[in-house]
Amino acid sequence: MDTEGMYDARGTDAGRVPRPAGPPPAVPPPPSHTPAAGRPPLTEWLRTPRPAREPGVWRYGHTPRPPEKPEGVPDRALVVGALISVLSALLLWSLWRNGYLPYRLVPLKLFTPGEWWHIGTSGGPRTIEGVDALTVYEALLFGLLVYGCLRLGNWAELFRRHVAGRGQPFLALAAAAAAGLAQLLVWKDAVPVVRPVLVVIAAVFGGEIYQSQNVVNLIYALITLGVLWPFARLGRWRALLGARRAAAAPAPGETGAPGVPGPDAWPELREAGRTDAAEALAAAVRAGRMNDVDVARLRRAFSAGRAHPERLAALEEAVLRAGGAAALHPSGARDLPARAARHDLLTGQVRIGAWADDPRNPYARRGSGAALEPALLGTCLLAVGPPGSGKTDRLVRPVVESLALQALAGQAAVLAVGSAGEPLGPDGAYDVVVRVGDPASDHDFDLYGGTTDPDEAAGVLAEGLVGDVEGLDSRRAATVLAQLLGPYRAVHGHFPGVPALRELLDGDRAAVGALREALSAGGRTAMLRELDARTRQGGGPGDPGPVLADRIALLDRPAFASFFATGPEARPFSLRSLEHLPLRVRIDLPERAHAEASRLLTRLVLAQFTAIAAARTDRSLFVCLVLDDATSAVTAGTVRGVRRLRSLNAGAVLTLRTVDDVPEHLHTALLGGVGCCMAFCGISTWDGKRFADVWGKEWVETREVAQHAVFADQPFTRALHALRKLVTGKAVTRDAVTVRRVERERWSASELAYHLPAGHAVLSLTRVDGEHAPPLLVDLGG
């Protein structure tokens, strides 16, 4: 495995690195030049913007939603109003041109000499000056008529809604068509523009100006441009041309492109003076010899190596030699065999759906992608839903897949636990696959979590064995186990296997006697006192020994024979490997044949994980545990451990069929201890009530409309009301609107139980920095 010193420098050795689930290739093959289905080319993927958004919003290529438009005039009324305004304007203009409007020339005659006009209020122009004045006067009135038509017909709103709202290039084409029609009407003299302009120019500069053909052509050109200018502004032709030129220009970061290099040119390496490495990686990106995992892994490696110049120099040499294949994951893999979800490794997000277009969701969130990331999983996620609601396929599988990709990039370690046969990904997607009870499994499971301290091993093992037993203090059970584990390890050099531990817990005289003799012969007085104390306390009232023996007997079955071995020939996998290695681990439990044993092991895995996460000294890796079914796994001790994960750069994803799978006295502690809660469709009203209590209430504005009968005093008004009631069948009423602010539950128990559509869930999120998002409806298929 080619790690280029990036992982070996953490104080690990080859003996501590577990064997992968399958043999890695001798030389890791480069990724295909053709992007996988649904994935954009790497260059486009790197250049796509990722704006900072609220928790849970898919940032890759996110485009903010346009501002919400207030409820306006319906489209039908808007179109009818526009048509009526046009018809009214045409009628008025026709009456004006045909002289049917009286006193139409009076305002003009008040401001012009009387000798220009015939006698009478309806007399027309008498001189050429009167004709010119009438021409300009008609042009001004036509402009006022057009302005009034546009305002009264609400043409601006019609244009914004049905033309500008469609965007480019439709807006530019519509404006161009309107400009062509306007030019036709202007030059056909159907619209008074040309003649008034010529009259005004002649009045200002004199009629001799038209003797030059060049001047006339210039005037006509200016008229043409003047008619086109408003349509160019409405159609945003200048912005469209600028966008087309920008699209045709080479993007920043390409060869020969001016400006700041794009992300595919590795500008952070150039700024750090690693120009040769940046050029090598940029060439690999352009040639298609890298994928998104390579980019994320090398960015992580260079970022981590800044504090160690010698490591950074070795990494640069590896990049110059191997390109995108430098600093590989210990398994040698550069991608997963297959992907079932959309991932963005630059932000660490995985898309699980889309925020539904529902009135209960904020307007800005509707339609945008819903995503999870380590910053959210670090506060732990609890998902509740009945079988078949999509917990595994639409939540657990995408999250595990995302964490596995981040593990290949050296950013995380993942431990997925589920029943054998659950679709948590192929074996090739994991470094270690532990199949409990399967003789073909390459690895056993270490019941003691890889520790050599008897007290630490006893505490974790007691939590897994009897942490769910009500009325039994797990600390007393840990003391009993420590009184046996310490002496046994002192004699044999390792902790006892399941059969030997069961014999000691049962108080088998032969096993206890042999252990006592070995301790006496070795002179281990302290350990002998521990064993004698256990012998004296055995069988007393409240002794947890028999309960521990009964629980450990669940693992002392023929199917598990030699599986939990601890001797020199044992091959256990310890969760302690997750402390320093970006491993991908899956544990398959025999849920069908050994349900109780599977629940015990799930409880033990959770207890070991929380203990190991708290004991880590190097917390640069994000470590996450994903339990596909946490039934009976949550205890008082593990709840305390889960609540501490937020500050340890670790997280857990727990799924339940119902909250009742957790002891009732732990409901409040569990729901209050996790930062992210997810309720799938089909939950019961009892579970809905618990989520409603967790999500609390909010202030909302309500409108109440009351109809009151209208009583008339006048006989004529009463007659009109009677006629209206006879025609419509309804009494005359008036509406009384009352607006109030009330406090209501964000999601009620009945809404969660009966109003969630299939394939949907309600999800609330909290980041490790405290930023949170309220419970919102998410479409898991969006």
PDB file of N, CA and C in Angstrom, residues 511-580:
ATOM      1  N   ALA A 511     -12.730 -24.213  37.690  1.00  0.00           N
ATOM      2  CA  ALA A 511     -12.118 -23.079  37.005  1.00  0.00           C
ATOM      3  C   ALA A 511     -11.586 -22.059  37.993  1.00  0.00           C
ATOM      4  N   VAL A 512     -12.376 -21.771  39.056  1.00  0.00           N
ATOM      5  CA  VAL A 512     -11.923 -20.793  40.043  1.00  0.00           C
ATOM      6  C   VAL A 512     -10.724 -21.344  40.817  1.00  0.00           C
ATOM      7  N   GLY A 513     -10.771 -22.654  41.161  1.00  0.00           N
ATOM      8  CA  GLY A 513      -9.654 -23.244  41.887  1.00  0.00           C
ATOM      9  C   GLY A 513      -8.376 -23.233  41.078  1.00  0.00           C
ATOM     10  N   ALA A 514      -8.464 -23.560  39.794  1.00  0.00           N
ATOM     11  CA  ALA A 514      -7.259 -23.550  38.961  1.00  0.00           C
ATOM     12  C   ALA A 514      -6.679 -22.151  38.859  1.00  0.00           C
ATOM     13  N   LEU A 515      -7.548 -21.165  38.764  1.00  0.00           N
ATOM     14  CA  LEU A 515      -7.071 -19.781  38.673  1.00  0.00           C
ATOM     15  C   LEU A 515      -6.416 -19.351  39.982  1.00  0.00           C
ATOM     16  N   ARG A 516      -7.001 -19.796  41.106  1.00  0.00           N
ATOM     17  CA  ARG A 516      -6.435 -19.424  42.408  1.00  0.00           C
ATOM     18  C   ARG A 516      -5.065 -20.072  42.593  1.00  0.00           C
ATOM     19  N   GLU A 517      -4.930 -21.310  42.193  1.00  0.00           N
ATOM     20  CA  GLU A 517      -3.639 -21.984  42.317  1.00  0.00           C
ATOM     21  C   GLU A 517      -2.575 -21.309  41.468  1.00  0.00           C
ATOM     22  N   ALA A 518      -2.965 -20.905  40.242  1.00  0.00           N
ATOM     23  CA  ALA A 518      -1.987 -20.243  39.374  1.00  0.00           C
ATOM     24  C   ALA A 518      -1.560 -18.903  39.954  1.00  0.00           C
ATOM     25  N   LEU A 519      -2.484 -18.171  40.554  1.00  0.00           N
ATOM     26  CA  LEU A 519      -2.142 -16.891  41.169  1.00  0.00           C
ATOM     27  C   LEU A 519      -1.234 -17.101  42.378  1.00  0.00           C
ATOM     28  N   SER A 520      -1.533 -18.128  43.177  1.00  0.00           N
ATOM     29  CA  SER A 520      -0.699 -18.400  44.356  1.00  0.00           C
ATOM     30  C   SER A 520       0.703 -18.811  43.937  1.00  0.00           C
ATOM     31  N   ALA A 521       0.796 -19.642  42.901  1.00  0.00           N
ATOM     32  CA  ALA A 521       2.109 -20.083  42.451  1.00  0.00           C
ATOM     33  C   ALA A 521       2.918 -18.928  41.885  1.00  0.00           C
ATOM     34  N   GLY A 522       2.257 -17.973  41.286  1.00  0.00           N
ATOM     35  CA  GLY A 522       2.974 -16.828  40.721  1.00  0.00           C
ATOM     36  C   GLY A 522       3.205 -15.709  41.698  1.00  0.00           C
ATOM     37  N   GLY A 523       2.699 -15.851  42.913  1.00  0.00           N
ATOM     38  CA  GLY A 523       2.905 -14.831  43.909  1.00  0.00           C
ATOM     39  C   GLY A 523       2.156 -13.539  43.650  1.00  0.00           C
ATOM     40  N   ARG A 524       1.026 -13.596  42.956  1.00  0.00           N
ATOM     41  CA  ARG A 524       0.232 -12.395  42.624  1.00  0.00           C
ATOM     42  C   ARG A 524      -0.806 -12.192  43.724  1.00  0.00           C
ATOM     43  N   THR A 525      -0.373 -11.602  44.801  1.00  0.00           N
ATOM     44  CA  THR A 525      -1.211 -11.449  45.981  1.00  0.00           C
ATOM     45  C   THR A 525      -2.399 -10.522  45.718  1.00  0.00           C
ATOM     46  N   ALA A 526      -2.147  -9.413  45.025  1.00  0.00           N
ATOM     47  CA  ALA A 526      -3.225  -8.438  44.787  1.00  0.00           C
ATOM     48  C   ALA A 526      -4.345  -9.058  43.965  1.00  0.00           C
ATOM     49  N   MET A 527      -3.968  -9.787  42.932  1.00  0.00           N
ATOM     50  CA  MET A 527      -4.984 -10.403  42.097  1.00  0.00           C
ATOM     51  C   MET A 527      -5.682 -11.532  42.847  1.00  0.00           C
ATOM     52  N   LEU A 528      -4.965 -12.207  43.760  1.00  0.00           N
ATOM     53  CA  LEU A 528      -5.584 -13.263  44.541  1.00  0.00           C
ATOM     54  C   LEU A 528      -6.646 -12.687  45.475  1.00  0.00           C
ATOM     55  N   ARG A 529      -6.381 -11.489  46.014  1.00  0.00           N
ATOM     56  CA  ARG A 529      -7.394 -10.851  46.852  1.00  0.00           C
ATOM     57  C   ARG A 529      -8.636 -10.503  46.030  1.00  0.00           C
ATOM     58  N   GLU A 530      -8.439 -10.060  44.796  1.00  0.00           N
ATOM     59  CA  GLU A 530      -9.575  -9.755  43.931  1.00  0.00           C
ATOM     60  C   GLU A 530     -10.432 -11.004  43.708  1.00  0.00           C
ATOM     61  N   LEU A 531      -9.780 -12.129  43.437  1.00  0.00           N
ATOM     62  CA  LEU A 531     -10.528 -13.359  43.187  1.00  0.00           C
ATOM     63  C   LEU A 531     -11.223 -13.845  44.455  1.00  0.00           C
ATOM     64  N   ASP A 532     -10.565 -13.712  45.589  1.00  0.00           N
ATOM     65  CA  ASP A 532     -11.193 -14.126  46.840  1.00  0.00           C
ATOM     66  C   ASP A 532     -12.394 -13.238  47.165  1.00  0.00           C
ATOM     67  N   ALA A 533     -12.295 -11.962  46.869  1.00  0.00           N
ATOM     68  CA  ALA A 533     -13.436 -11.074  47.103  1.00  0.00           C
ATOM     69  C   ALA A 533     -14.609 -11.477  46.237  1.00  0.00           C
ATOM     70  N   ARG A 534     -14.328 -11.858  45.025  1.00  0.00           N
ATOM     71  CA  ARG A 534     -15.422 -12.302  44.148  1.00  0.00           C
ATOM     72  C   ARG A 534     -16.038 -13.586  44.676  1.00  0.00           C
ATOM     73  N   THR A 535     -15.218 -14.476  45.191  1.00  0.00           N
ATOM     74  CA  THR A 535     -15.734 -15.738  45.723  1.00  0.00           C
ATOM     75  C   THR A 535     -16.627 -15.490  46.932  1.00  0.00           C
ATOM     76  N   ARG A 536     -16.250 -14.565  47.796  1.00  0.00           N
ATOM     77  CA  ARG A 536     -17.060 -14.279  48.975  1.00  0.00           C
ATOM     78  C   ARG A 536     -18.393 -13.621  48.592  1.00  0.00           C
ATOM     79  N   GLN A 537     -18.388 -12.736  47.590  1.00  0.00           N
ATOM     80  CA  GLN A 537     -19.603 -12.016  47.218  1.00  0.00           C
ATOM     81  C   GLN A 537     -20.543 -12.838  46.351  1.00  0.00           C
ATOM     82  N   GLY A 538     -20.032 -13.917  45.771  1.00  0.00           N
ATOM     83  CA  GLY A 538     -20.860 -14.719  44.879  1.00  0.00           C
ATOM     84  C   GLY A 538     -22.037 -15.346  45.598  1.00  0.00           C
ATOM     85  N   GLY A 539     -23.192 -15.278  44.997  1.00  0.00           N
ATOM     86  CA  GLY A 539     -24.396 -15.867  45.557  1.00  0.00           C
ATOM     87  C   GLY A 539     -25.093 -15.007  46.566  1.00  0.00           C
ATOM     88  N   GLY A 540     -24.558 -13.814  46.893  1.00  0.00           N
ATOM     89  CA  GLY A 540     -25.201 -12.941  47.855  1.00  0.00           C
ATOM     90  C   GLY A 540     -26.402 -12.230  47.253  1.00  0.00           C
ATOM     91  N   PRO A 541     -27.172 -11.530  48.105  1.00  0.00           N
ATOM     92  CA  PRO A 541     -28.340 -10.798  47.574  1.00  0.00           C
ATOM     93  C   PRO A 541     -27.894  -9.665  46.642  1.00  0.00           C
ATOM     94  N   GLY A 542     -28.570  -9.558  45.532  1.00  0.00           N
ATOM     95  CA  GLY A 542     -28.247  -8.518  44.554  1.00  0.00           C
ATOM     96  C   GLY A 542     -26.983  -8.765  43.786  1.00  0.00           C
ATOM     97  N   ASP A 543     -26.442  -9.978  43.843  1.00  0.00           N
ATOM     98  CA  ASP A 543     -25.211 -10.282  43.122  1.00  0.00           C
ATOM     99  C   ASP A 543     -25.493 -10.271  41.615  1.00  0.00           C
ATOM    100  N   PRO A 544     -24.776  -9.449  40.832  1.00  0.00           N
ATOM    101  CA  PRO A 544     -25.015  -9.419  39.385  1.00  0.00           C
ATOM    102  C   PRO A 544     -24.360 -10.580  38.644  1.00  0.00           C
ATOM    103  N   GLY A 545     -23.616 -11.449  39.350  1.00  0.00           N
ATOM    104  CA  GLY A 545     -22.930 -12.539  38.680  1.00  0.00           C
ATOM    105  C   GLY A 545     -23.844 -13.444  37.865  1.00  0.00           C
ATOM    106  N   PRO A 546     -24.980 -13.935  38.445  1.00  0.00           N
ATOM    107  CA  PRO A 546     -25.859 -14.810  37.668  1.00  0.00           C
ATOM    108  C   PRO A 546     -26.423 -14.129  36.418  1.00  0.00           C
ATOM    109  N   VAL A 547     -26.754 -12.839  36.517  1.00  0.00           N
ATOM    110  CA  VAL A 547     -27.277 -12.146  35.336  1.00  0.00           C
ATOM    111  C   VAL A 547     -26.194 -12.032  34.266  1.00  0.00           C
ATOM    112  N   LEU A 548     -24.982 -11.726  34.693  1.00  0.00           N
ATOM    113  CA  LEU A 548     -23.878 -11.661  33.738  1.00  0.00           C
ATOM    114  C   LEU A 548     -23.639 -13.021  33.088  1.00  0.00           C
ATOM    115  N   ALA A 549     -23.732 -14.080  33.881  1.00  0.00           N
ATOM    116  CA  ALA A 549     -23.525 -15.424  33.331  1.00  0.00           C
ATOM    117  C   ALA A 549     -24.608 -15.763  32.315  1.00  0.00           C
ATOM    118  N   ASP A 550     -25.855 -15.385  32.621  1.00  0.00           N
ATOM    119  CA  ASP A 550     -26.938 -15.659  31.665  1.00  0.00           C
ATOM    120  C   ASP A 550     -26.731 -14.892  30.366  1.00  0.00           C
ATOM    121  N   ARG A 551     -26.282 -13.649  30.473  1.00  0.00           N
ATOM    122  CA  ARG A 551     -26.081 -12.857  29.257  1.00  0.00           C
ATOM    123  C   ARG A 551     -24.892 -13.361  28.439  1.00  0.00           C
ATOM    124  N   ILE A 552     -23.801 -13.689  29.099  1.00  0.00           N
ATOM    125  CA  ILE A 552     -22.643 -14.183  28.353  1.00  0.00           C
ATOM    126  C   ILE A 552     -22.928 -15.547  27.740  1.00  0.00           C
ATOM    127  N   ALA A 553     -23.911 -16.266  28.324  1.00  0.00           N
ATOM    128  CA  ALA A 553     -24.286 -17.564  27.748  1.00  0.00           C
ATOM    129  C   ALA A 553     -24.909 -17.397  26.370  1.00  0.00           C
ATOM    130  N   LEU A 554     -25.464 -16.216  26.061  1.00  0.00           N
ATOM    131  CA  LEU A 554     -26.018 -15.981  24.724  1.00  0.00           C
ATOM    132  C   LEU A 554     -24.941 -16.048  23.643  1.00  0.00           C
ATOM    133  N   LEU A 555     -23.691 -15.764  24.029  1.00  0.00           N
ATOM    134  CA  LEU A 555     -22.581 -15.824  23.076  1.00  0.00           C
ATOM    135  C   LEU A 555     -21.860 -17.169  23.126  1.00  0.00           C
ATOM    136  N   ASP A 556     -22.187 -17.989  24.112  1.00  0.00           N
ATOM    137  CA  ASP A 556     -21.552 -19.299  24.236  1.00  0.00           C
ATOM    138  C   ASP A 556     -22.407 -20.337  23.528  1.00  0.00           C
ATOM    139  N   ARG A 557     -22.523 -20.159  22.222  1.00  0.00           N
ATOM    140  CA  ARG A 557     -23.323 -21.037  21.393  1.00  0.00           C
ATOM    141  C   ARG A 557     -22.430 -21.704  20.343  1.00  0.00           C
ATOM    142  N   PRO A 558     -22.843 -22.859  19.819  1.00  0.00           N
ATOM    143  CA  PRO A 558     -22.014 -23.510  18.787  1.00  0.00           C
ATOM    144  C   PRO A 558     -21.756 -22.630  17.574  1.00  0.00           C
ATOM    145  N   ALA A 559     -22.715 -21.753  17.225  1.00  0.00           N
ATOM    146  CA  ALA A 559     -22.508 -20.890  16.058  1.00  0.00           C
ATOM    147  C   ALA A 559     -21.374 -19.898  16.283  1.00  0.00           C
ATOM    148  N   PHE A 560     -21.095 -19.572  17.566  1.00  0.00           N
ATOM    149  CA  PHE A 560     -20.043 -18.608  17.869  1.00  0.00           C
ATOM    150  C   PHE A 560     -18.787 -19.274  18.415  1.00  0.00           C
ATOM    151  N   ALA A 561     -18.688 -20.588  18.275  1.00  0.00           N
ATOM    152  CA  ALA A 561     -17.542 -21.304  18.812  1.00  0.00           C
ATOM    153  C   ALA A 561     -16.259 -20.763  18.193  1.00  0.00           C
ATOM    154  N   SER A 562     -15.321 -20.435  19.002  1.00  0.00           N
ATOM    155  CA  SER A 562     -14.005 -19.886  18.631  1.00  0.00           C
ATOM    156  C   SER A 562     -14.091 -18.550  17.924  1.00  0.00           C
ATOM    157  N   PHE A 563     -15.272 -17.932  17.885  1.00  0.00           N
ATOM    158  CA  PHE A 563     -15.375 -16.649  17.189  1.00  0.00           C
ATOM    159  C   PHE A 563     -14.863 -15.508  18.068  1.00  0.00           C
ATOM    160  N   PHE A 564     -15.104 -15.590  19.372  1.00  0.00           N
ATOM    161  CA  PHE A 564     -14.662 -14.536  20.275  1.00  0.00           C
ATOM    162  C   PHE A 564     -13.401 -14.959  21.023  1.00  0.00           C
ATOM    163  N   ALA A 565     -12.570 -15.728  20.362  1.00  0.00           N
ATOM    164  CA  ALA A 565     -11.358 -16.234  20.996  1.00  0.00           C
ATOM    165  C   ALA A 565     -10.414 -15.085  21.328  1.00  0.00           C
ATOM    166  N   THR A 566      -9.604 -15.294  22.373  1.00  0.00           N
ATOM    167  CA  THR A 566      -8.683 -14.249  22.822  1.00  0.00           C
ATOM    168  C   THR A 566      -7.245 -14.741  22.921  1.00  0.00           C
ATOM    169  N   GLY A 567      -6.981 -15.984  22.578  1.00  0.00           N
ATOM    170  CA  GLY A 567      -5.630 -16.527  22.718  1.00  0.00           C
ATOM    171  C   GLY A 567      -4.690 -16.057  21.620  1.00  0.00           C
ATOM    172  N   PRO A 568      -3.519 -16.628  21.610  1.00  0.00           N
ATOM    173  CA  PRO A 568      -2.516 -16.228  20.609  1.00  0.00           C
ATOM    174  C   PRO A 568      -2.959 -16.501  19.178  1.00  0.00           C
ATOM    175  N   GLU A 569      -3.782 -17.493  18.973  1.00  0.00           N
ATOM    176  CA  GLU A 569      -4.242 -17.820  17.621  1.00  0.00           C
ATOM    177  C   GLU A 569      -5.482 -17.033  17.217  1.00  0.00           C
ATOM    178  N   ALA A 570      -5.956 -16.168  18.079  1.00  0.00           N
ATOM    179  CA  ALA A 570      -7.178 -15.411  17.762  1.00  0.00           C
ATOM    180  C   ALA A 570      -6.881 -14.350  16.702  1.00  0.00           C
ATOM    181  N   ARG A 571      -7.935 -13.971  16.025  1.00  0.00           N
ATOM    182  CA  ARG A 571      -7.809 -12.946  14.960  1.00  0.00           C
ATOM    183  C   ARG A 571      -8.896 -11.879  15.151  1.00  0.00           C
ATOM    184  N   PRO A 572      -8.973 -11.292  16.317  1.00  0.00           N
ATOM    185  CA  PRO A 572     -10.069 -10.354  16.553  1.00  0.00           C
ATOM    186  C   PRO A 572      -9.815  -9.000  15.881  1.00  0.00           C
ATOM    187  N   PHE A 573     -10.914  -8.341  15.551  1.00  0.00           N
ATOM    188  CA  PHE A 573     -10.832  -6.954  15.097  1.00  0.00           C
ATOM    189  C   PHE A 573     -11.245  -6.063  16.259  1.00  0.00           C
ATOM    190  N   SER A 574     -10.425  -5.076  16.524  1.00  0.00           N
ATOM    191  CA  SER A 574     -10.677  -4.177  17.641  1.00  0.00           C
ATOM    192  C   SER A 574     -11.094  -2.809  17.107  1.00  0.00           C
ATOM    193  N   LEU A 575     -12.116  -2.242  17.750  1.00  0.00           N
ATOM    194  CA  LEU A 575     -12.550  -0.905  17.357  1.00  0.00           C
ATOM    195  C   LEU A 575     -11.482   0.141  17.645  1.00  0.00           C
ATOM    196  N   ARG A 576     -10.472  -0.207  18.414  1.00  0.00           N
ATOM    197  CA  ARG A 576      -9.413   0.749  18.709  1.00  0.00           C
ATOM    198  C   ARG A 576      -8.627   1.109  17.451  1.00  0.00           C
ATOM    199  N   SER A 577      -8.741   0.317  16.389  1.00  0.00           N
ATOM    200  CA  SER A 577      -8.082   0.666  15.127  1.00  0.00           C
ATOM    201  C   SER A 577      -8.649   1.932  14.519  1.00  0.00           C
ATOM    202  N   LEU A 578      -9.890   2.272  14.914  1.00  0.00           N
ATOM    203  CA  LEU A 578     -10.502   3.484  14.376  1.00  0.00           C
ATOM    204  C   LEU A 578      -9.900   4.752  14.961  1.00  0.00           C
ATOM    205  N   GLU A 579      -9.067   4.619  15.986  1.00  0.00           N
ATOM    206  CA  GLU A 579      -8.503   5.801  16.619  1.00  0.00           C
ATOM    207  C   GLU A 579      -7.598   6.574  15.680  1.00  0.00           C
ATOM    208  N   HIS A 580      -6.864   5.893  14.817  1.00  0.00           N
ATOM    209  CA  HIS A 580      -5.815   6.558  14.056  1.00  0.00           C
ATOM    210  C   HIS A 580      -5.825   6.217  12.576  1.00  0.00           C
TER     211      HIS A 580
END
